[in-house]
mmCIF file of C-alpha atoms in Angstrom:
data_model
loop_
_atom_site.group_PDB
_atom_site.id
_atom_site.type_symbol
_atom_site.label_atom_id
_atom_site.label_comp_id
_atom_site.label_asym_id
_atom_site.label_seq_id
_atom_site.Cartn_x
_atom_site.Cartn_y
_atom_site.Cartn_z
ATOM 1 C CA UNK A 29 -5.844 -17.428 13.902
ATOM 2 C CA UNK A 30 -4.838 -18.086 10.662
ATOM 3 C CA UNK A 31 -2.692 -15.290 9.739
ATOM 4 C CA UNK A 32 0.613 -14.611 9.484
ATOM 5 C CA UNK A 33 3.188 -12.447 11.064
ATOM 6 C CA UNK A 34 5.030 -10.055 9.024
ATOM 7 C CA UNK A 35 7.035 -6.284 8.497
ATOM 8 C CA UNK A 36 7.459 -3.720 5.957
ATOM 9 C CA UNK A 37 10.157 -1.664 6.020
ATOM 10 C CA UNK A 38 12.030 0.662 3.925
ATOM 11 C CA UNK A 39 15.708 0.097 3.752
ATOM 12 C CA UNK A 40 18.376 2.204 2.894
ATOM 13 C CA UNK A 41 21.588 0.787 0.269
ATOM 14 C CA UNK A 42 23.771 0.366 3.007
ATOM 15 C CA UNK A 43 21.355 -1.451 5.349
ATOM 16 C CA UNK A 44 19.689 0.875 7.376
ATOM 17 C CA UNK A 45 15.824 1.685 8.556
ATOM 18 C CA UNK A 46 16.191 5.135 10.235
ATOM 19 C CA UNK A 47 18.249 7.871 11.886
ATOM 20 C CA UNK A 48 20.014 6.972 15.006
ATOM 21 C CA UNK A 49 18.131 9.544 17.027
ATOM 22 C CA UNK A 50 14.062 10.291 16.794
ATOM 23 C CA UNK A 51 14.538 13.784 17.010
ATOM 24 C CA UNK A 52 16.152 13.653 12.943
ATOM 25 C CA UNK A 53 12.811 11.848 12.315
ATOM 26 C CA UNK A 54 11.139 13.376 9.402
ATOM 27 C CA UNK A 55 14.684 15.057 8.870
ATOM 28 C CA UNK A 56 16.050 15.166 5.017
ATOM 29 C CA UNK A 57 17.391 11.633 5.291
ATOM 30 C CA UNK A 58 14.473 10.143 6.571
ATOM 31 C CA UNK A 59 12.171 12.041 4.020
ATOM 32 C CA UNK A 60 14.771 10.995 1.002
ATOM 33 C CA UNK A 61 14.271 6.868 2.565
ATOM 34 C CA UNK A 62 10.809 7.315 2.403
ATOM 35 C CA UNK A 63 10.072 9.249 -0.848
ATOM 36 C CA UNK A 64 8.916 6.345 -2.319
ATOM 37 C CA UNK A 65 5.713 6.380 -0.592
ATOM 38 C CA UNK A 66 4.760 9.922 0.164
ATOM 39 C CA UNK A 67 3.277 10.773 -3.676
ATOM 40 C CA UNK A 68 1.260 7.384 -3.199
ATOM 41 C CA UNK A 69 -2.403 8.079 -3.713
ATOM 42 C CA UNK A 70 -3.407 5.700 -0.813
ATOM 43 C CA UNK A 71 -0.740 6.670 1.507
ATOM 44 C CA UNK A 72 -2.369 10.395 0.695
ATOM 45 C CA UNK A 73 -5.472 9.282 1.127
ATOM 46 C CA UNK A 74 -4.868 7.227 3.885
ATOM 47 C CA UNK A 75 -3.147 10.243 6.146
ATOM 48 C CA UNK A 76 -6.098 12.493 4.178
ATOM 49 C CA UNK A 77 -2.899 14.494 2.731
ATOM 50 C CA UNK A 78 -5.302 16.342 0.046
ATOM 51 C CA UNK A 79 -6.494 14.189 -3.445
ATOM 52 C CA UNK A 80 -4.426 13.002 -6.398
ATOM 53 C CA UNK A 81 -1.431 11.228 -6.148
ATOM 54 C CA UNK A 82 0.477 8.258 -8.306
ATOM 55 C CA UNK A 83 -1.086 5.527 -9.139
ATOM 56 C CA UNK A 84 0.959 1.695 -10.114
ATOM 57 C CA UNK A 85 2.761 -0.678 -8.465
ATOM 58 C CA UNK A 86 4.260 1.440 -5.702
ATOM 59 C CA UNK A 87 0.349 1.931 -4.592
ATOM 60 C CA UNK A 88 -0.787 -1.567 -4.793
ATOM 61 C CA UNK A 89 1.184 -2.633 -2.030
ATOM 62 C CA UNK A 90 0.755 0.204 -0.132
ATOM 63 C CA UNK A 91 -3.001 -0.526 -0.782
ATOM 64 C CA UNK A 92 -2.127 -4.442 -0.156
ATOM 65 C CA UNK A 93 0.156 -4.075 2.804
ATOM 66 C CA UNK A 94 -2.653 -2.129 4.407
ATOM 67 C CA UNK A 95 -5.672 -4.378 3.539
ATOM 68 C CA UNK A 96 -4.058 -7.677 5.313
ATOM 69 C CA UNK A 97 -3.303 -5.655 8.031
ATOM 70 C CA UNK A 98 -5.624 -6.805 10.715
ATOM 71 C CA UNK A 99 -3.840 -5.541 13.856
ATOM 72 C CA UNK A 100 -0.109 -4.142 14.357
ATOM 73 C CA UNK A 101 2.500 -3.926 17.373
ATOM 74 C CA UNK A 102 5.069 -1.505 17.946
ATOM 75 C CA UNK A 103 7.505 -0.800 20.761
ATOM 76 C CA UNK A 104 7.569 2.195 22.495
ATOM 77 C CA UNK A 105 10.161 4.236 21.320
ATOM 78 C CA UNK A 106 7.899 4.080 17.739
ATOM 79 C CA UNK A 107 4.781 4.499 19.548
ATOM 80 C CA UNK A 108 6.469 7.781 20.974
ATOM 81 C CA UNK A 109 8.086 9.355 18.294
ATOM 82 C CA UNK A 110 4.267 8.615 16.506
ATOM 83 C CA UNK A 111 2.386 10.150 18.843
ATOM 84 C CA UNK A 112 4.092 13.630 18.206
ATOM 85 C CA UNK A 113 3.703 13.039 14.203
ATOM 86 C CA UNK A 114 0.442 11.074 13.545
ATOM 87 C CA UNK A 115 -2.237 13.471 12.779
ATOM 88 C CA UNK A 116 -5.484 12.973 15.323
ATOM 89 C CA UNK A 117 -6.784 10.257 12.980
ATOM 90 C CA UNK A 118 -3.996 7.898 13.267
ATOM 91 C CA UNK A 119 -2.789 5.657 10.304
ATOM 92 C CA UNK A 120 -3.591 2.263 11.236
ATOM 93 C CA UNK A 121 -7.611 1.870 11.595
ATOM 94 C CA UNK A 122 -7.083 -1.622 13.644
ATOM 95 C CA UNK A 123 -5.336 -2.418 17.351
ATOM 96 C CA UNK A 124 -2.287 -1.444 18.035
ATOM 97 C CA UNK A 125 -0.523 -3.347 20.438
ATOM 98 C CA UNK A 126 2.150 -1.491 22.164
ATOM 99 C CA UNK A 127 5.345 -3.192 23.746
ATOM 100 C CA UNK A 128 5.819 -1.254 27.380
ATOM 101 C CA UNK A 129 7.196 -1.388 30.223
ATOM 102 C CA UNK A 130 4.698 0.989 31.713
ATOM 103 C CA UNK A 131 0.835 0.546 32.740
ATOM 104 C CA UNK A 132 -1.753 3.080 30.770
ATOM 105 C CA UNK A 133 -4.891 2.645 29.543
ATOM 106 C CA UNK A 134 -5.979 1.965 25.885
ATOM 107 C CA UNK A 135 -5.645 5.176 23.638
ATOM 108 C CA UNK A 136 -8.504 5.394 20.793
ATOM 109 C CA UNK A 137 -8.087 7.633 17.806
ATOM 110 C CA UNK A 138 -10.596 8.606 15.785
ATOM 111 C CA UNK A 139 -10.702 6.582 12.417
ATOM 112 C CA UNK A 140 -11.041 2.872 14.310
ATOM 113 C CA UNK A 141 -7.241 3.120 16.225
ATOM 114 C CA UNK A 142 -6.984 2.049 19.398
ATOM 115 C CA UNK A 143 -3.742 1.813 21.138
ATOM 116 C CA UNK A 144 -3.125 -1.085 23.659
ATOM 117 C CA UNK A 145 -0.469 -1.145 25.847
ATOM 118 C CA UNK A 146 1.224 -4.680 27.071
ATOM 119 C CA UNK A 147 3.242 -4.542 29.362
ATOM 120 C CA UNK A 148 4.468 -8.156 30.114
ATOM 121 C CA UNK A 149 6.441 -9.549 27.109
ATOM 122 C CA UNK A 150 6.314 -9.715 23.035
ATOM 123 C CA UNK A 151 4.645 -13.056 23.052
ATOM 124 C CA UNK A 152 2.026 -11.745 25.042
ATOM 125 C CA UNK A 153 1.766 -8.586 22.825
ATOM 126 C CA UNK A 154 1.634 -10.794 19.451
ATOM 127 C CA UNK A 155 -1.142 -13.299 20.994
ATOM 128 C CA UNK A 156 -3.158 -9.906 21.670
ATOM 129 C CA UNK A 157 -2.440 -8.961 18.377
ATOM 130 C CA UNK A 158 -3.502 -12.284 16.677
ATOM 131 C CA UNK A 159 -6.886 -12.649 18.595
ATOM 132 C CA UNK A 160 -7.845 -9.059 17.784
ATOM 133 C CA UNK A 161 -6.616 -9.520 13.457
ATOM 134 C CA UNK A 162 -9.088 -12.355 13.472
ATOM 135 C CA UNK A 163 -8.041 -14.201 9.944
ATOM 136 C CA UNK A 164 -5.935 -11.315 8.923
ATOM 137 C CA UNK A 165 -2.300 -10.599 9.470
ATOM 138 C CA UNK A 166 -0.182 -9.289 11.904
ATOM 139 C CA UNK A 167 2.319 -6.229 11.271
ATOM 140 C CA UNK A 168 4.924 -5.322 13.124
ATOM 141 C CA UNK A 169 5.639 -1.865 12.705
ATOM 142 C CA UNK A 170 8.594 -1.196 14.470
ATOM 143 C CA UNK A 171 10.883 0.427 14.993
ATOM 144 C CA UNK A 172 13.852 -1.640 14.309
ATOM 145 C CA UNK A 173 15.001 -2.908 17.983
ATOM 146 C CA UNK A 174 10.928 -4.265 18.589
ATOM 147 C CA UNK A 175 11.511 -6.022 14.785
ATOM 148 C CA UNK A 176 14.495 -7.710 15.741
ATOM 149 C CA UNK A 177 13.202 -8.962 19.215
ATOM 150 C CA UNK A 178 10.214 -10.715 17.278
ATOM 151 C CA UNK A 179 12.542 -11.839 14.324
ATOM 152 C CA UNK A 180 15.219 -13.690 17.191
ATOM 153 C CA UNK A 181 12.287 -14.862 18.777
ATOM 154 C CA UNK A 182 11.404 -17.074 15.701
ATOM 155 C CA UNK A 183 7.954 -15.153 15.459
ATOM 156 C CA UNK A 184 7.931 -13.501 12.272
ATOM 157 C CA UNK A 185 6.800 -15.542 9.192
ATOM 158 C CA UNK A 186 7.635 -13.195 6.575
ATOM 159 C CA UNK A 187 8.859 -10.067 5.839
ATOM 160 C CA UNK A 188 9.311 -6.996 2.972
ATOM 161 C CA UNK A 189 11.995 -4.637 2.094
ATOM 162 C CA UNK A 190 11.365 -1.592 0.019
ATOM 163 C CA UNK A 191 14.895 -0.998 -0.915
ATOM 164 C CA UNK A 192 15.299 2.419 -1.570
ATOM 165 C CA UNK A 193 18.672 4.100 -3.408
ATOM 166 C CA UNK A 194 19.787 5.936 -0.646
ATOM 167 C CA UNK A 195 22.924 6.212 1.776
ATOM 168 C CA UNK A 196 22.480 6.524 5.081
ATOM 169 C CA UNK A 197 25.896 6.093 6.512
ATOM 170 C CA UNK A 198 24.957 5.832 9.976
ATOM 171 C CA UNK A 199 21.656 5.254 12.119
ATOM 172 C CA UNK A 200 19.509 2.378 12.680
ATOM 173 C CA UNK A 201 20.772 -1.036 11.252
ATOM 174 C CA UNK A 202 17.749 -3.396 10.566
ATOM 175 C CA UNK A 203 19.792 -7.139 11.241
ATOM 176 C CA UNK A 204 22.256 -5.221 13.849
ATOM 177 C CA UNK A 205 21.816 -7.786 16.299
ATOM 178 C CA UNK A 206 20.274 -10.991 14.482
ATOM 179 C CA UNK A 207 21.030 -14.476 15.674
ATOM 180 C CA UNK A 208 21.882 -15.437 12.478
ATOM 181 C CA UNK A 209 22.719 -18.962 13.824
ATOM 182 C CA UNK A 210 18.989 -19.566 14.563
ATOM 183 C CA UNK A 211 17.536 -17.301 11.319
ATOM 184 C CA UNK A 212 17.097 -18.808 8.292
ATOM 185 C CA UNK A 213 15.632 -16.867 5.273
ATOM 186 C CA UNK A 214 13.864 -17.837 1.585
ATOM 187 C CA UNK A 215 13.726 -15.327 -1.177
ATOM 188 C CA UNK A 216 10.022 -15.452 -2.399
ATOM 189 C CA UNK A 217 9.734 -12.275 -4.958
ATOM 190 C CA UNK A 218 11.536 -8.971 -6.181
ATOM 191 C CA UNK A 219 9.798 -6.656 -7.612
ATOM 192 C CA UNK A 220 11.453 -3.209 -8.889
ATOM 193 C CA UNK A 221 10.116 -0.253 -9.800
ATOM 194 C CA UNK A 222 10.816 3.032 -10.676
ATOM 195 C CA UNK A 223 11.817 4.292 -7.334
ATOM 196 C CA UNK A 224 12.579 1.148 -5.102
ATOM 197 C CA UNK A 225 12.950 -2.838 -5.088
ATOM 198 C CA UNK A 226 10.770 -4.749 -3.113
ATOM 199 C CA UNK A 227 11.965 -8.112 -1.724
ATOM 200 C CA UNK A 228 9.697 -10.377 -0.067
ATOM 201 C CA UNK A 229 11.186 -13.144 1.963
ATOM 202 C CA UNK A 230 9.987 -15.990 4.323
ATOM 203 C CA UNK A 231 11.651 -17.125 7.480
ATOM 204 C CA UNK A 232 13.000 -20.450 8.651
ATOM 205 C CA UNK A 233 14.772 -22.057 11.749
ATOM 206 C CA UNK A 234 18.059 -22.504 11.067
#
């Protein structure tokens, strides 16, 4: 198990990851907070959203993000607000490990998803999620309350920001909540481009 534990989020100006409520998800704020990605040609291709799209930085790491991707976790307040969006091929073509509190079956998606559900802690979710990435990494995808439980837990070795230029104003803060006496962090690369910044960063014990 030799890979490493990480997220990739996009990040609004004033610090925050998405509206408070999942019903404004995919609303004009949201949309504006992502636009960075959506005219990426893998993201198009990806979520088979027709051919073309731009090709540069921005798609490398979309490209990149996805190819060291070897299994993901999410909570369930993602996984729900997914399941109503995702089209039937779901986005992820690896495990999905799913942070419940409820027992259901594995859910597989055409494409190579399969959803697991765990319903007895995040460590246990993110050993399931190591065995079945093999030598690749570990995402996890979110949303921001399932993020901060693995970052407090000391379990996340790195992470990226896509900083977008937006104001959010209210809604989902990604550090509301850190232990910042316990969280240490190491700038490791920025990289701007034309419509975001992308900061890498590794983290440390206090």
């Amino acid at each position: 198990m030799a890979g490493k534990v990480f997220f990739s989020v996009s990040m609004s100006l004033d610090g925050f990851i998405a509206p408070e409520s999942s019903t404004e998800l995919m609303g004009q704020q949201w949309m504006e907070l992502q636009q960075w990605i959506f005219p990426q040609r893998f993201f198009r291709e990806n979520l088979k959203l027709g051919e073309g799209g731009e090709e540069g930085r921005d798609n490398d790491i979309v490209r990149e993000t996805f190819e060291r991707t070897g299994a993901s976790v999410m909570g369930k307040r993602m996984f729900d607000a997914g399941e109503q969006m995702w089209p039937a091929e779901a986005p992820f073509h690896t495990p999905v490990f799913v942070v419940t509190h409820q027992q259901r079956d594995p859910w597989e998606r055409p494409g190579g998803t399969v959803f697991h559900f765990v319903n007895d802690g995040i460590e246990s979710t993110l050993d399931q999620a190591r065995k079945a990435a093999g030598d690749r990494d570990v995402r996890v995808a979110g949303g921001g309350a399932t993020i901060l439980e693995y970052l407090n837990a000391g379990l996340i070795d790195e992470f990226t920001i896509a900083l977008s230029p937006v104001l959010f104003g209210a809604g989902v803060r990604l550090f509301d909540g850190i232990d910042a006496a316990r969280v240490a962090l190491k700038p490791e690369h920025a990289e701007p481009t034309q419509r975001v910044t992308h900061l890498t960063y590794t983290v440390h014990k206090r």
